[in-house]
Tab-separated table of C-alpha atoms in Angstrom:
chain	number	residue	atom	x	y	z
Q	131	UNK	CA	17.262	1.740	-13.261
Q	132	UNK	CA	20.462	2.483	-12.708
Q	133	UNK	CA	20.057	6.313	-11.908
Q	134	UNK	CA	17.440	5.177	-9.242
Q	135	UNK	CA	19.111	2.686	-7.944
Q	136	UNK	CA	22.140	5.366	-6.901
Q	137	UNK	CA	19.932	7.602	-6.180
Q	138	UNK	CA	18.033	5.260	-3.276
Q	139	UNK	CA	21.670	3.790	-1.924
Q	140	UNK	CA	22.943	7.800	-1.708
Q	141	UNK	CA	19.639	8.191	0.699
Q	142	UNK	CA	20.103	5.021	2.223
Q	143	UNK	CA	24.223	5.979	3.274
Q	144	UNK	CA	22.748	9.059	4.523
Q	145	UNK	CA	20.539	7.764	6.721
Q	146	UNK	CA	17.375	9.316	5.156
Q	147	UNK	CA	15.834	6.223	6.224
Q	148	UNK	CA	17.055	2.195	6.867
Q	149	UNK	CA	16.017	0.483	3.889
Q	150	UNK	CA	13.336	0.627	1.319
Q	151	UNK	CA	11.443	-1.501	-1.159
Q	152	UNK	CA	10.878	-0.732	-4.821
Q	153	UNK	CA	8.969	-1.940	-7.996
Q	154	UNK	CA	8.573	-0.030	-11.099
Q	155	UNK	CA	6.103	-1.468	-13.970
Q	156	UNK	CA	5.860	-0.291	-17.240
Q	157	UNK	CA	2.783	-1.580	-19.464
Q	158	UNK	CA	2.444	-4.593	-17.146
Q	159	UNK	CA	6.753	-5.443	-17.076
Q	160	UNK	CA	8.531	-5.319	-14.425
Q	161	UNK	CA	11.466	-3.177	-14.857
Q	162	UNK	CA	12.644	-2.555	-11.161
Q	163	UNK	CA	11.373	-5.053	-8.192
Q	164	UNK	CA	14.611	-4.627	-5.467
Q	165	UNK	CA	15.000	-4.439	-1.708
Q	166	UNK	CA	17.307	-2.168	-0.074
Q	167	UNK	CA	19.397	-1.889	3.429
Q	168	UNK	CA	17.555	-3.196	6.534
Q	169	UNK	CA	14.347	-3.767	7.565
Q	170	UNK	CA	15.151	-3.839	11.268
Q	171	UNK	CA	18.325	-2.186	12.194
Q	172	UNK	CA	18.917	-3.547	15.926
Q	173	UNK	CA	18.366	-7.301	14.525
Q	174	UNK	CA	20.024	-6.423	11.406
Q	175	UNK	CA	17.438	-7.786	9.188
Q	176	UNK	CA	17.603	-6.796	5.500
Q	177	UNK	CA	15.051	-5.561	3.400
Q	178	UNK	CA	13.223	-8.250	1.226
Q	179	UNK	CA	10.857	-7.649	-1.497
Q	180	UNK	CA	8.004	-9.140	0.079
Q	181	UNK	CA	8.566	-7.353	3.073
Q	182	UNK	CA	4.809	-5.963	4.133
Q	183	UNK	CA	5.100	-2.429	4.998
Q	184	UNK	CA	2.433	-1.063	8.288
Q	185	UNK	CA	1.246	2.048	6.653
Q	186	UNK	CA	-2.089	2.093	8.580
Q	187	UNK	CA	-4.029	5.459	8.329
Q	188	UNK	CA	-1.703	6.722	5.290
Q	189	UNK	CA	-3.904	5.472	2.598
Q	190	UNK	CA	-6.976	7.406	3.366
Q	191	UNK	CA	-5.177	10.712	1.849
Q	192	UNK	CA	-4.662	8.843	-1.256
Q	193	UNK	CA	-8.287	7.146	-1.203
Q	194	UNK	CA	-9.923	10.474	-0.966
Q	195	UNK	CA	-7.841	12.603	-3.401
Q	196	UNK	CA	-8.794	9.625	-6.181
Q	197	UNK	CA	-12.395	9.855	-4.782
Q	198	UNK	CA	-12.705	13.543	-5.456
Q	199	UNK	CA	-11.485	12.831	-8.727
Q	200	UNK	CA	-13.868	10.560	-10.034
Q	201	UNK	CA	-16.229	12.843	-8.388
Q	202	UNK	CA	-15.183	15.800	-10.269
Q	203	UNK	CA	-15.269	13.096	-13.350
Q	204	UNK	CA	-18.578	12.832	-12.561
Q	205	UNK	CA	-17.853	8.945	-12.512
Q	206	UNK	CA	-18.867	8.993	-8.879
Q	207	UNK	CA	-21.157	11.117	-6.345
Q	208	UNK	CA	-20.804	11.343	-2.453
Q	209	UNK	CA	-24.436	9.683	-2.813
Q	210	UNK	CA	-23.039	6.749	-4.472
Q	211	UNK	CA	-24.325	3.606	-2.847
Q	212	UNK	CA	-21.284	1.549	-2.297
Q	213	UNK	CA	-23.671	-1.443	-3.400
Q	214	UNK	CA	-23.339	-0.425	-6.811
Q	215	UNK	CA	-20.063	-1.868	-6.409
Q	216	UNK	CA	-20.127	-4.519	-4.249
Q	217	UNK	CA	-23.508	-6.110	-3.959
Q	218	UNK	CA	-23.067	-7.353	-0.323
Q	219	UNK	CA	-22.505	-4.153	0.789
Q	220	UNK	CA	-25.264	-2.554	2.773
Q	221	UNK	CA	-28.008	-0.439	0.409
Q	222	UNK	CA	-27.713	2.309	2.374
Q	223	UNK	CA	-24.430	2.810	2.694
Q	224	UNK	CA	-22.952	5.759	0.456
Q	225	UNK	CA	-19.131	6.790	-0.709
Q	226	UNK	CA	-19.912	10.262	2.039
Q	227	UNK	CA	-20.455	7.404	4.761
Q	228	UNK	CA	-17.027	5.930	3.973
Q	229	UNK	CA	-15.067	9.173	3.583
Q	230	UNK	CA	-16.809	10.528	6.969
Q	231	UNK	CA	-16.237	7.029	8.391
Q	232	UNK	CA	-19.882	6.882	9.639
Q	233	UNK	CA	-20.751	3.518	7.543
Q	234	UNK	CA	-20.286	1.743	10.710
Q	235	UNK	CA	-18.309	-0.454	9.453
Q	236	UNK	CA	-15.645	-2.094	11.882
Q	237	UNK	CA	-11.700	-2.412	11.750
Q	238	UNK	CA	-12.408	-6.402	13.290
């Protein structure tokens, strides 16, 4: 872990980014949970391990990749109805609708 901490501090010192939070777990045991640097440079606010990052649409590529891996393993298909996993969902909405953003679900 020391090497990881040193590398993150090196990146901070070289101004690659202003702050970070890293959590490493293995077999359910937390090996490292640490905040580094600043959350807000102008206000000189330190990063906290509880900091919530507004990553917005950055999760979409990860979800799409995971979905296609499940499809490749024949554990899911584009036409699988979401209500198979979430019973309160509209019975017409499929994985394809979610990936194409044509499900009619709003952000509100």
